[in-house]
Amino acid sequence: AEDRPMSVSKIAVYCGLSRATVYRRLDWLLKMGKIIREGQVYYYNEDAINPLPDQGLFKVIQRLATG
């Protein structure tokens, strides 16, 4: 599931964060060019995430939530 686009709700449940927090983190990642949004789903930009090439969007968000 981590290699597929995910909705804010799914990310929030997986990471144990509120949807508002996930929206803020996703907004920041969008501005940094780390993720891409298509409609209501997000996925990570494989070309932009050099330190985390083998991790899906969930792990990227989770890492931001804990660090």
PDB file of C-alpha atoms in Angstrom:
ATOM      1  CA  ALA A   1       0.000   0.000   0.000  1.00  0.00           C
ATOM      2  CA  GLU A   2       2.915   2.353   0.616  1.00  0.00           C
ATOM      3  CA  ASP A   3       3.788   2.610  -3.040  1.00  0.00           C
ATOM      4  CA  ARG A   4       0.314   3.796  -4.010  1.00  0.00           C
ATOM      5  CA  PRO A   5      -1.165   7.285  -3.692  1.00  0.00           C
ATOM      6  CA  MET A   6      -2.896   7.789  -0.342  1.00  0.00           C
ATOM      7  CA  SER A   7      -5.596  10.091   0.964  1.00  0.00           C
ATOM      8  CA  VAL A   8      -5.181  12.416   3.928  1.00  0.00           C
ATOM      9  CA  SER A   9      -7.534  10.244   5.972  1.00  0.00           C
ATOM     10  CA  LYS A  10      -5.519   7.076   5.352  1.00  0.00           C
ATOM     11  CA  ILE A  11      -2.254   8.816   6.162  1.00  0.00           C
ATOM     12  CA  ALA A  12      -3.755  10.255   9.370  1.00  0.00           C
ATOM     13  CA  VAL A  13      -4.965   6.847  10.544  1.00  0.00           C
ATOM     14  CA  TYR A  14      -1.695   5.124   9.704  1.00  0.00           C
ATOM     15  CA  CYS A  15       0.460   7.765  11.392  1.00  0.00           C
ATOM     16  CA  GLY A  16      -1.819   8.388  14.354  1.00  0.00           C
ATOM     17  CA  LEU A  17      -2.043  12.106  13.542  1.00  0.00           C
ATOM     18  CA  SER A  18      -4.994  14.412  13.144  1.00  0.00           C
ATOM     19  CA  ARG A  19      -6.071  15.211   9.605  1.00  0.00           C
ATOM     20  CA  ALA A  20      -5.238  18.875  10.244  1.00  0.00           C
ATOM     21  CA  THR A  21      -1.658  17.943  11.136  1.00  0.00           C
ATOM     22  CA  VAL A  22      -1.377  15.733   8.074  1.00  0.00           C
ATOM     23  CA  TYR A  23      -2.672  18.577   5.861  1.00  0.00           C
ATOM     24  CA  ARG A  24      -0.023  20.911   7.284  1.00  0.00           C
ATOM     25  CA  ARG A  25       2.766  18.389   6.792  1.00  0.00           C
ATOM     26  CA  LEU A  26       1.596  17.569   3.281  1.00  0.00           C
ATOM     27  CA  ASP A  27       1.406  21.255   2.419  1.00  0.00           C
ATOM     28  CA  TRP A  28       5.009  21.670   3.531  1.00  0.00           C
ATOM     29  CA  LEU A  29       6.104  18.602   1.541  1.00  0.00           C
ATOM     30  CA  LEU A  30       4.262  19.909  -1.528  1.00  0.00           C
ATOM     31  CA  LYS A  31       6.029  23.255  -1.267  1.00  0.00           C
ATOM     32  CA  MET A  32       9.376  21.459  -0.937  1.00  0.00           C
ATOM     33  CA  GLY A  33       8.612  19.361  -4.010  1.00  0.00           C
ATOM     34  CA  LYS A  34       8.876  16.109  -2.047  1.00  0.00           C
ATOM     35  CA  ILE A  35       5.362  14.896  -2.867  1.00  0.00           C
ATOM     36  CA  ILE A  36       2.830  15.277  -5.652  1.00  0.00           C
ATOM     37  CA  ARG A  37      -0.914  15.736  -5.327  1.00  0.00           C
ATOM     38  CA  GLU A  38      -3.397  14.366  -7.827  1.00  0.00           C
ATOM     39  CA  GLY A  39      -6.962  15.156  -6.910  1.00  0.00           C
ATOM     40  CA  GLN A  40      -7.424  14.086  -3.321  1.00  0.00           C
ATOM     41  CA  VAL A  41      -4.487  11.703  -3.106  1.00  0.00           C
ATOM     42  CA  TYR A  42      -0.800  12.243  -2.522  1.00  0.00           C
ATOM     43  CA  TYR A  43       2.264  10.277  -3.440  1.00  0.00           C
ATOM     44  CA  TYR A  44       5.930  10.909  -2.967  1.00  0.00           C
ATOM     45  CA  ASN A  45       8.095  12.287  -5.725  1.00  0.00           C
ATOM     46  CA  GLU A  46      10.695   9.549  -6.176  1.00  0.00           C
ATOM     47  CA  ASP A  47      13.124  11.981  -7.801  1.00  0.00           C
ATOM     48  CA  ALA A  48      12.934  14.452  -4.901  1.00  0.00           C
ATOM     49  CA  ILE A  49      13.352  12.179  -1.888  1.00  0.00           C
ATOM     50  CA  ASN A  50      16.971  11.144  -2.105  1.00  0.00           C
ATOM     51  CA  PRO A  51      17.545  10.200   1.550  1.00  0.00           C
ATOM     52  CA  LEU A  52      14.442   7.994   1.630  1.00  0.00           C
ATOM     53  CA  PRO A  53      14.319   6.290  -1.796  1.00  0.00           C
ATOM     54  CA  ASP A  54      12.971   2.974  -0.522  1.00  0.00           C
ATOM     55  CA  GLN A  55      10.254   4.377   1.731  1.00  0.00           C
ATOM     56  CA  GLY A  56       6.659   5.109   0.856  1.00  0.00           C
ATOM     57  CA  LEU A  57       4.627   8.181   1.628  1.00  0.00           C
ATOM     58  CA  PHE A  58       3.446   6.800   4.970  1.00  0.00           C
ATOM     59  CA  LYS A  59       6.992   6.494   6.257  1.00  0.00           C
ATOM     60  CA  VAL A  60       7.891   9.954   5.035  1.00  0.00           C
ATOM     61  CA  ILE A  61       4.929  11.495   6.896  1.00  0.00           C
ATOM     62  CA  GLN A  62       5.529   9.331   9.951  1.00  0.00           C
ATOM     63  CA  ARG A  63       9.163  10.376  10.034  1.00  0.00           C
ATOM     64  CA  LEU A  64       8.123  14.034   9.936  1.00  0.00           C
ATOM     65  CA  ALA A  65       5.621  13.440  12.713  1.00  0.00           C
ATOM     66  CA  THR A  66       8.225  11.990  15.029  1.00  0.00           C
ATOM     67  CA  GLY A  67      11.192  14.167  14.163  1.00  0.00           C
TER      68      GLY A  67
END
